[in-house]
Amino acid sequence: MSRADRARRIAAAAAFGGGGIGAVGAAAYGLLLTEVQIARKVIGQPFGSAGPGGEGRYGDFPGEPVQLVMLGDSTSVGLGADHGHQTPGAVISAGLAQIARRPVEMRMFGRVGGQSWELEEQTVRALGEGARPDVVVIMVGANDVTHRVKPQVAVRALEASVRRLRDAGVQVVVGTCPDLGTIQEIPRPLRYIAQRLSRQLAAAQTIATVEAGGATVSLADLLAGEFRNHRVDMFASDRFHPSPTGYARVADVILPSVAAALGYLPGERDRVPDYRRGEGIDDIAHAAVRAVDTAGTEVSGIEVSGAERGPRGRWAAFRRRRAPRTGDGSVVAATGEASQNP
């Protein structure tokens, strides 16, 4: 069975029920969970059970603020960052304010240790507490893998939240499950299993999110490449969560998709994929697999010859969003500050 077929099967099980943990097997899955728990006990929890904060207004600009909400797990609240302004939500907000030339009000409803089934409550809070969000960024999946949540259950919960948000007129961008194969405290060959499970979930998350009207950004290859090769810089001291540098890199690839979803990158939202840049159009399952293999790839729905679906299902475009720029043409860096470098 191909990776695309496997991802499609998980997404179908999420929609219609059935399915299991797939080709890995319960014994290997249970052993992986045990190893992760042992590693966590050895390392401990140096950051406690809450993120560093960071909610508030970003950007010294006039006008009504753009409302941005973060949902998901510990990465959505920036566990491992030293200060609130280093969390991914804060970095995305600061960059978005520079692009939109408007302030951005950022709130977080994610939870350290959060799993996809908790998105329902987080979504209710996002829609019911305070101003209605203009855009929601969801970062979730790692705890579903390490806590043996059936992939179809996790994907079903994510799809329900994305659909509810879209029905309320909210733009949604999902940062898919990171590659847990980068956690070197998990011994081989279990590390390979962790990699396979997390990438499998990321592809299924992509299918479900696009079917529900949202967009995804692949984080799996980003963590597998840059985080493996630059562990000291990219990981926090607990060796599980990103460092401020790691979060800045994550925010750097999500920001263009958030800006495009809100219409702040004219010409980028519906830009025809550029095949010379490794972009393209395919059925959603194959587009999802392509995205998992290439860091920072956005996947969103598209019509082909006026039709949303083809012989193999929903059409999807996979794009490498261009670095956003401010009004004077300068590039917005991951810190949210304008850089004069092209």
mmCIF file of N, CA, C and O in Angstrom, residues 21 24-38 145-149 190 193 197:
data_model
loop_
_atom_site.group_PDB
_atom_site.id
_atom_site.type_symbol
_atom_site.label_atom_id
_atom_site.label_comp_id
_atom_site.label_asym_id
_atom_site.label_seq_id
_atom_site.Cartn_x
_atom_site.Cartn_y
_atom_site.Cartn_z
ATOM 1 N N ILE A 21 -4.695 1.071 13.893
ATOM 2 C CA ILE A 21 -3.437 1.797 13.919
ATOM 3 C C ILE A 21 -2.556 1.424 12.744
ATOM 4 O O ILE A 21 -1.451 1.924 12.615
ATOM 5 N N VAL A 24 1.774 -0.659 11.581
ATOM 6 C CA VAL A 24 2.817 -0.719 12.598
ATOM 7 C C VAL A 24 2.564 -1.840 13.592
ATOM 8 O O VAL A 24 3.455 -2.586 13.963
ATOM 9 N N GLY A 25 1.336 -1.993 14.059
ATOM 10 C CA GLY A 25 1.040 -3.053 15.004
ATOM 11 C C GLY A 25 1.010 -2.549 16.429
ATOM 12 O O GLY A 25 1.759 -1.664 16.821
ATOM 13 N N ALA A 26 0.124 -3.140 17.219
ATOM 14 C CA ALA A 26 -0.086 -2.682 18.590
ATOM 15 C C ALA A 26 1.139 -2.880 19.469
ATOM 16 O O ALA A 26 1.455 -2.036 20.312
ATOM 17 N N ALA A 27 1.870 -3.977 19.280
ATOM 18 C CA ALA A 27 3.029 -4.244 20.139
ATOM 19 C C ALA A 27 4.114 -3.187 19.956
ATOM 20 O O ALA A 27 4.647 -2.643 20.930
ATOM 21 N N ALA A 28 4.434 -2.892 18.706
ATOM 22 C CA ALA A 28 5.460 -1.876 18.435
ATOM 23 C C ALA A 28 4.995 -0.505 18.906
ATOM 24 O O ALA A 28 5.774 0.283 19.452
ATOM 25 N N TYR A 29 3.724 -0.231 18.722
ATOM 26 C CA TYR A 29 3.173 1.056 19.137
ATOM 27 C C TYR A 29 3.276 1.200 20.655
ATOM 28 O O TYR A 29 3.656 2.246 21.187
ATOM 29 N N GLY A 30 2.925 0.120 21.369
ATOM 30 C CA GLY A 30 3.007 0.168 22.825
ATOM 31 C C GLY A 30 4.428 0.335 23.312
ATOM 32 O O GLY A 30 4.689 1.059 24.281
ATOM 33 N N LEU A 31 5.381 -0.320 22.648
ATOM 34 C CA LEU A 31 6.788 -0.190 23.021
ATOM 35 C C LEU A 31 7.288 1.222 22.775
ATOM 36 O O LEU A 31 8.042 1.787 23.573
ATOM 37 N N LEU A 32 6.843 1.821 21.670
ATOM 38 C CA LEU A 32 7.213 3.204 21.384
ATOM 39 C C LEU A 32 6.715 4.131 22.478
ATOM 40 O O LEU A 32 7.454 4.993 22.976
ATOM 41 N N LEU A 33 5.474 3.961 22.889
ATOM 42 C CA LEU A 33 4.915 4.789 23.956
ATOM 43 C C LEU A 33 5.722 4.643 25.241
ATOM 44 O O LEU A 33 6.023 5.627 25.914
ATOM 45 N N THR A 34 6.100 3.420 25.565
ATOM 46 C CA THR A 34 6.897 3.180 26.771
ATOM 47 C C THR A 34 8.234 3.900 26.702
ATOM 48 O O THR A 34 8.681 4.526 27.674
ATOM 49 N N GLU A 35 8.899 3.831 25.548
ATOM 50 C CA GLU A 35 10.202 4.480 25.387
ATOM 51 C C GLU A 35 10.086 5.998 25.509
ATOM 52 O O GLU A 35 10.940 6.663 26.095
ATOM 53 N N VAL A 36 9.029 6.558 24.943
ATOM 54 C CA VAL A 36 8.814 8.002 25.055
ATOM 55 C C VAL A 36 8.603 8.394 26.510
ATOM 56 O O VAL A 36 9.146 9.404 26.990
ATOM 57 N N GLN A 37 7.829 7.609 27.235
ATOM 58 C CA GLN A 37 7.578 7.917 28.644
ATOM 59 C C GLN A 37 8.861 7.819 29.468
ATOM 60 O O GLN A 37 9.097 8.642 30.358
ATOM 61 N N ILE A 38 9.708 6.816 29.174
ATOM 62 C CA ILE A 38 10.987 6.695 29.874
ATOM 63 C C ILE A 38 11.870 7.898 29.594
ATOM 64 O O ILE A 38 12.487 8.478 30.498
ATOM 65 N N VAL A 145 0.270 10.747 18.627
ATOM 66 C CA VAL A 145 1.159 9.634 18.298
ATOM 67 C C VAL A 145 1.710 8.994 19.566
ATOM 68 O O VAL A 145 1.656 7.775 19.742
ATOM 69 N N THR A 146 2.232 9.811 20.474
ATOM 70 C CA THR A 146 2.888 9.253 21.661
ATOM 71 C C THR A 146 1.909 8.685 22.679
ATOM 72 O O THR A 146 2.309 7.914 23.552
ATOM 73 N N HIS A 147 0.629 9.037 22.575
ATOM 74 C CA HIS A 147 -0.368 8.514 23.517
ATOM 75 C C HIS A 147 -1.288 7.478 22.873
ATOM 76 O O HIS A 147 -2.347 7.169 23.402
ATOM 77 N N ARG A 148 -0.858 6.990 21.722
ATOM 78 C CA ARG A 148 -1.534 5.868 21.089
ATOM 79 C C ARG A 148 -2.987 6.172 20.745
ATOM 80 O O ARG A 148 -3.864 5.303 20.806
ATOM 81 N N VAL A 149 -3.271 7.396 20.376
ATOM 82 C CA VAL A 149 -4.601 7.746 19.888
ATOM 83 C C VAL A 149 -4.731 7.204 18.466
ATOM 84 O O VAL A 149 -3.827 7.379 17.639
ATOM 85 N N LEU A 190 12.806 1.982 17.021
ATOM 86 C CA LEU A 190 11.541 2.628 17.376
ATOM 87 C C LEU A 190 11.465 4.055 16.849
ATOM 88 O O LEU A 190 10.384 4.575 16.600
ATOM 89 N N ILE A 193 9.798 3.965 13.658
ATOM 90 C CA ILE A 193 8.353 3.811 13.812
ATOM 91 C C ILE A 193 7.714 5.147 14.157
ATOM 92 O O ILE A 193 6.662 5.505 13.624
ATOM 93 N N LEU A 197 4.852 6.890 11.902
ATOM 94 C CA LEU A 197 3.532 7.206 12.445
ATOM 95 C C LEU A 197 3.222 8.694 12.340
ATOM 96 O O LEU A 197 2.109 9.089 11.987
#
